[in-house]
Amino acid sequence: MSVTTGRLLVAEPMLGDPNFDRTVVLVLDHGRHGAMGLVLNRPTDLPVAAALPDWATVVCDPAVVHVGGPVEGESGWCLARAPGLGAPERFAPVLGDVGLVDLELDPLEVATSVSAARLYAGYSGWGPGQLEHELAQDAWFVVDAEPDDPFLPDGPALWRRILARQPEPLARLATFPLDPSLN
């Protein structure tokens, strides 16, 4: 499968990079300039109410900031779903009615036009050809995303959920142990 905006990158279980161990990344952009995305399944312990109090009533549970990736950890991102409610201004679609929302907007206005939102610190980025090289090394599985994926409360279990819904033999990897040497 090819990598395009709105697809998921699912880390191969033996990837070996602690930044991406068992992660699910939603691709936000991919082209000859490189690629970028947000890790969907790395919640932190930092409540949104402590980081950006005005956004606390907009985000879905768990209402914590998520790690979007290892690049520019101080940058903030808002992924939101605006199903049939009319997307907020400065909404950049990524997957159907799921897209990025400008954090400079008034959160109260955003709340009236989204059904779910999640905040991320940092993002995942690849330079030109870097992701293609990793794909050639079988470091990632490219799979279709579903609009609910970014907003599921699964946290680390999302990796298994996404793999389990794939056709065989990929679905078998959902049961891959954390440490295969213990089997």
C-alpha positions as semicolon CSV with decimal commas, in nm:
position;residue;x (nm);y (nm);z (nm)
1;M;0,000;0,000;0,000
2;S;0,121;0,348;-0,072
3;V;0,164;0,620;0,188
4;T;-0,081;0,905;0,143
5;T;-0,235;1,166;0,367
6;G;-0,492;1,006;0,596
7;R;-0,333;0,658;0,603
8;L;-0,181;0,495;0,909
9;L;0,176;0,385;0,965
10;V;0,179;0,097;1,213
11;A;0,519;0,019;1,361
12;E;0,656;-0,328;1,300
13;P;0,680;-0,499;1,643
14;M;1,060;-0,523;1,634
15;L;1,120;-0,170;1,501
16;G;1,380;-0,097;1,767
17;D;1,332;0,282;1,780
18;P;1,196;0,376;2,125
19;N;1,030;0,687;1,976
20;F;0,809;0,464;1,763
21;D;0,784;0,137;1,955
22;R;0,435;-0,001;1,883
23;T;0,306;0,330;1,757
24;V;0,030;0,417;1,517
25;V;0,101;0,732;1,314
26;L;-0,164;0,919;1,117
27;V;0,002;1,061;0,805
28;L;-0,074;1,433;0,774
29;D;0,137;1,498;0,465
30;H;0,360;1,298;0,233
31;G;0,544;1,405;-0,079
32;R;0,886;1,449;-0,233
33;H;0,973;1,693;0,047
34;G;0,925;1,418;0,309
35;A;0,645;1,318;0,539
36;M;0,488;1,418;0,867
37;G;0,229;1,269;1,096
38;L;0,102;1,240;1,451
39;V;0,147;0,941;1,681
40;L;-0,206;0,853;1,790
41;N;-0,134;0,623;2,082
42;R;0,105;0,799;2,320
43;P;-0,096;0,974;2,593
44;T;0,100;1,163;2,857
45;D;0,006;1,228;3,219
46;L;-0,030;1,601;3,148
47;P;-0,396;1,705;3,162
48;V;-0,507;1,941;2,887
49;A;-0,653;2,154;3,168
50;A;-0,298;2,215;3,295
51;A;-0,138;2,275;2,954
52;L;-0,409;2,471;2,769
53;P;-0,698;2,525;3,015
54;D;-0,930;2,683;2,759
55;W;-0,917;2,364;2,549
56;A;-1,004;2,128;2,836
57;T;-1,375;2,122;2,751
58;V;-1,310;2,061;2,379
59;V;-1,100;1,744;2,395
60;C;-1,229;1,390;2,430
61;D;-1,127;1,140;2,698
62;P;-0,867;1,082;2,805
63;A;-0,831;1,460;2,836
64;V;-0,452;1,459;2,835
65;V;-0,191;1,589;2,593
66;H;-0,059;1,319;2,361
67;V;0,294;1,289;2,224
68;G;0,263;1,346;1,850
69;G;0,624;1,250;1,788
70;P;0,983;1,334;1,866
71;V;1,009;1,644;1,643
72;E;0,958;1,992;1,793
73;G;0,815;1,864;2,121
74;E;0,707;2,216;2,219
75;S;0,484;2,258;1,913
76;G;0,111;2,206;1,961
77;W;-0,133;2,032;1,730
78;C;-0,508;1,980;1,745
79;L;-0,670;1,697;1,555
80;A;-1,049;1,724;1,546
81;R;-1,354;1,563;1,389
82;A;-1,621;1,789;1,241
83;P;-1,894;1,553;1,115
84;G;-2,169;1,741;0,938
85;L;-2,151;2,025;1,183
86;G;-1,954;2,258;0,958
87;A;-1,581;2,255;1,014
88;P;-1,427;2,540;1,208
89;E;-1,239;2,805;1,014
90;R;-0,875;2,718;0,944
91;F;-0,959;2,345;0,937
92;A;-0,718;2,137;0,725
93;P;-0,882;1,804;0,628
94;V;-0,670;1,492;0,668
95;L;-0,917;1,201;0,659
96;G;-1,278;1,270;0,565
97;D;-1,420;1,490;0,841
98;V;-1,101;1,461;1,050
99;G;-0,846;1,738;1,025
100;L;-0,613;1,981;1,193
101;V;-0,754;2,281;1,376
102;D;-0,558;2,598;1,443
103;L;-0,490;2,625;1,817
104;E;-0,506;3,005;1,785
105;L;-0,884;2,979;1,736
106;D;-1,123;3,041;2,023
107;P;-1,178;2,695;2,179
108;L;-1,539;2,781;2,263
109;E;-1,612;2,840;1,894
110;V;-1,426;2,523;1,795
111;A;-1,627;2,322;2,050
112;T;-1,953;2,405;1,870
113;S;-1,831;2,257;1,540
114;V;-1,640;1,943;1,643
115;S;-1,755;1,617;1,795
116;A;-1,408;1,512;1,915
117;A;-1,065;1,668;1,950
118;R;-0,725;1,567;2,077
119;L;-0,415;1,777;2,149
120;Y;-0,061;1,671;2,065
121;A;0,284;1,797;2,155
122;G;0,538;1,750;1,877
123;Y;0,504;1,556;1,555
124;S;0,666;1,277;1,358
125;G;0,871;1,382;1,059
126;W;1,077;1,223;0,785
127;G;1,309;1,397;0,540
128;P;1,299;1,333;0,163
129;G;1,323;0,959;0,098
130;Q;1,362;0,871;0,468
131;L;1,018;0,715;0,511
132;E;1,053;0,527;0,182
133;H;1,380;0,382;0,310
134;E;1,212;0,273;0,635
135;L;0,926;0,117;0,437
136;A;1,177;-0,075;0,223
137;Q;1,328;-0,204;0,550
138;D;0,978;-0,327;0,653
139;A;0,977;-0,097;0,957
140;W;0,615;0,011;0,900
141;F;0,288;-0,135;0,780
142;V;0,074;0,107;0,580
143;V;-0,297;0,053;0,646
144;D;-0,624;0,238;0,601
145;A;-0,737;0,467;0,880
146;E;-1,089;0,498;1,012
147;P;-1,219;0,840;1,120
148;D;-1,259;0,727;1,483
149;D;-0,899;0,602;1,517
150;P;-0,749;0,930;1,645
151;F;-1,014;0,963;1,915
152;L;-1,032;0,614;2,060
153;P;-0,939;0,600;2,430
154;D;-0,720;0,291;2,379
155;G;-0,383;0,461;2,421
156;P;-0,109;0,198;2,388
157;A;-0,367;-0,074;2,304
158;L;-0,452;0,106;1,978
159;W;-0,155;-0,062;1,806
160;R;-0,308;-0,407;1,872
161;R;-0,658;-0,292;1,775
162;I;-0,542;-0,156;1,438
163;L;-0,342;-0,470;1,358
164;A;-0,624;-0,703;1,468
165;R;-0,864;-0,553;1,214
166;Q;-0,625;-0,614;0,922
167;P;-0,652;-0,917;0,694
168;E;-0,435;-1,219;0,768
169;P;-0,144;-1,265;0,803
170;L;-0,097;-0,907;0,932
171;A;-0,371;-0,949;1,194
172;R;-0,165;-1,218;1,369
173;L;0,090;-0,956;1,472
174;A;-0,167;-0,806;1,710
175;T;-0,077;-1,087;1,950
176;F;0,300;-1,037;1,917
177;P;0,447;-1,037;2,271
178;L;0,624;-0,734;2,415
179;D;0,934;-0,945;2,471
180;P;0,941;-1,248;2,238
181;S;1,244;-1,389;2,421
182;L;1,017;-1,469;2,717
183;N;0,811;-1,717;2,513
